[in-house]
Each structure stands twice: as C-alpha cells, then as structure tokens.
C-alpha cells in the first residue's frame, strides 16, 4: 500500500511539474513599460518582463511585434538577453498582454 501511495505521489508531482510553469504573472493596462527581461524563451518567442513597479508581464511575440535596438534599428529575437533592460509597448486583450513593440535598452 505504501508503494502505491508513493507511486501516486511521485506520478502527480511529475504531472504538475511537467505541465509548464505556473508563474504569477500580471496583466497590465495598455501602455509603455520599462523593466528587465527576467526570462527569454526563444523557442516560444516569449519573454517575462519585470516592470519597475514589480509586476511580471508574460509576453508572447506575434508576427506584428516590432523588436528594436535602443537606437531604433530592427533586430531579431536572439538579440534579447535575460536580465537585459527593455521597454515594451503592450495592449491588453482580455486577460493577457500582447506586445506591440519591444525596445532593447542595453
């Protein structure tokens, strides 16, 4: 019986940890925010930005998202670095934010 309970516990633990991350993200009003790209997921074209007021915004890039350097030059997703400063312009669509543009500040 103990092995069954242990197996069930381990199986559920694996299931919950393998179903993706459950970060406590925030949905902000549409606008321009500066912050730090805490996490950059190139495979998902996704970034997590911690804003100056300590909100964590999850942003999935779309085909329309503009990514640029601090001098306004267009760049690619691989230019984004974790812990790099960014300025994001977002819209609010339902319960998520959509990035209109992301500017790499450093």
Short mmCIF file of C-alpha atoms in Angstrom, two decimals:
data_model
loop_
_atom_site.label_atom_id
_atom_site.label_comp_id
_atom_site.label_asym_id
_atom_site.label_seq_id
_atom_site.Cartn_x
_atom_site.Cartn_y
_atom_site.Cartn_z
CA UNK A 1 0.00 0.00 0.00
CA UNK A 2 2.86 2.40 0.86
CA UNK A 3 4.42 1.77 -2.57
CA UNK A 4 1.11 2.57 -4.26
CA UNK A 5 0.76 5.85 -2.36
CA UNK A 6 4.39 6.76 -3.02
CA UNK A 7 3.99 5.93 -6.72
CA UNK A 8 0.81 8.00 -6.91
CA UNK A 9 2.50 10.92 -5.16
CA UNK A 10 5.53 10.81 -7.47
CA UNK A 11 3.32 10.50 -10.53
CA UNK A 12 1.24 13.51 -9.55
CA UNK A 13 4.35 15.50 -8.72
CA UNK A 14 5.77 14.72 -12.16
CA UNK A 15 2.47 15.61 -13.81
CA UNK A 16 2.22 19.01 -12.12
CA UNK A 17 5.85 19.93 -12.74
CA UNK A 18 5.83 18.85 -16.39
CA UNK A 19 2.70 20.81 -17.33
CA UNK A 20 4.57 24.05 -17.67
CA UNK A 21 5.46 26.76 -15.30
CA UNK A 22 2.91 28.45 -13.16
CA UNK A 23 4.36 31.87 -12.73
CA UNK A 24 2.35 34.52 -11.02
CA UNK A 25 2.12 36.96 -13.87
CA UNK A 26 0.23 40.22 -14.05
CA UNK A 27 -1.95 41.71 -16.74
CA UNK A 28 -1.34 45.42 -17.04
CA UNK A 29 -3.25 48.15 -18.80
CA UNK A 30 -2.19 49.04 -22.32
CA UNK A 31 0.83 51.31 -22.31
CA UNK A 32 4.59 51.61 -22.29
CA UNK A 33 6.59 49.93 -19.54
CA UNK A 34 10.29 49.69 -18.77
CA UNK A 35 11.75 46.75 -16.98
CA UNK A 36 14.06 43.75 -17.07
CA UNK A 37 13.61 40.70 -19.27
CA UNK A 38 13.80 38.15 -16.47
CA UNK A 39 13.31 35.20 -18.78
CA UNK A 40 13.68 34.83 -22.53
CA UNK A 41 12.24 31.75 -24.27
CA UNK A 42 13.43 31.73 -27.90
CA UNK A 43 11.52 28.55 -28.78
CA UNK A 44 8.23 30.10 -27.67
CA UNK A 45 9.14 33.67 -28.70
CA UNK A 46 8.14 34.61 -25.20
CA UNK A 47 9.61 36.90 -22.58
CA UNK A 48 8.81 37.69 -18.98
CA UNK A 49 9.36 41.33 -18.11
CA UNK A 50 9.62 42.57 -14.52
CA UNK A 51 8.48 46.18 -14.51
CA UNK A 52 9.75 48.96 -12.30
CA UNK A 53 6.64 48.62 -10.11
CA UNK A 54 7.39 44.90 -9.62
CA UNK A 55 4.80 43.46 -11.97
CA UNK A 56 5.69 40.40 -14.04
CA UNK A 57 4.31 40.55 -17.58
CA UNK A 58 4.28 37.48 -19.81
CA UNK A 59 4.56 38.44 -23.48
CA UNK A 60 4.23 36.15 -26.46
CA UNK A 61 5.54 37.79 -29.59
CA UNK A 62 3.26 37.90 -32.62
CA UNK A 63 4.21 38.37 -36.26
CA UNK A 64 3.34 42.04 -35.79
CA UNK A 65 5.56 42.62 -32.72
CA UNK A 66 8.36 45.01 -33.54
CA UNK A 67 11.70 44.35 -31.87
CA UNK A 68 14.31 47.06 -31.99
CA UNK A 69 17.55 48.22 -30.50
CA UNK A 70 17.90 51.33 -28.37
CA UNK A 71 18.68 53.40 -31.49
CA UNK A 72 15.53 52.19 -33.25
CA UNK A 73 17.09 49.63 -35.58
CA UNK A 74 15.06 46.48 -36.20
CA UNK A 75 16.66 43.38 -34.70
CA UNK A 76 15.82 39.71 -34.18
CA UNK A 77 14.57 37.79 -31.16
CA UNK A 78 18.01 36.33 -30.47
CA UNK A 79 19.19 39.83 -29.52
CA UNK A 80 17.12 39.68 -26.35
CA UNK A 81 19.10 38.66 -23.29
CA UNK A 82 17.94 37.61 -19.87
CA UNK A 83 18.34 40.39 -17.32
CA UNK A 84 18.58 42.94 -20.10
CA UNK A 85 16.66 46.20 -19.81
CA UNK A 86 13.74 46.60 -22.18
CA UNK A 87 10.92 48.98 -22.94
CA UNK A 88 7.71 47.30 -24.01
CA UNK A 89 4.59 48.74 -25.56
CA UNK A 90 1.65 46.45 -24.88
CA UNK A 91 -2.03 46.21 -25.50
CA UNK A 92 -4.45 44.47 -23.22
CA UNK A 93 -6.59 41.82 -24.87
CA UNK A 94 -8.87 40.10 -22.40
CA UNK A 95 -6.74 38.62 -19.67
CA UNK A 96 -3.41 38.86 -21.46
CA UNK A 97 -0.98 41.43 -22.74
CA UNK A 98 0.20 41.47 -26.34
CA UNK A 99 3.49 43.16 -27.20
CA UNK A 100 3.23 45.79 -29.92
CA UNK A 101 6.93 46.64 -29.69
CA UNK A 102 9.93 45.77 -27.57
CA UNK A 103 12.96 48.02 -27.44
CA UNK A 104 16.23 46.65 -26.07
CA UNK A 105 17.68 49.38 -23.86
CA UNK A 106 21.10 47.85 -23.12
#
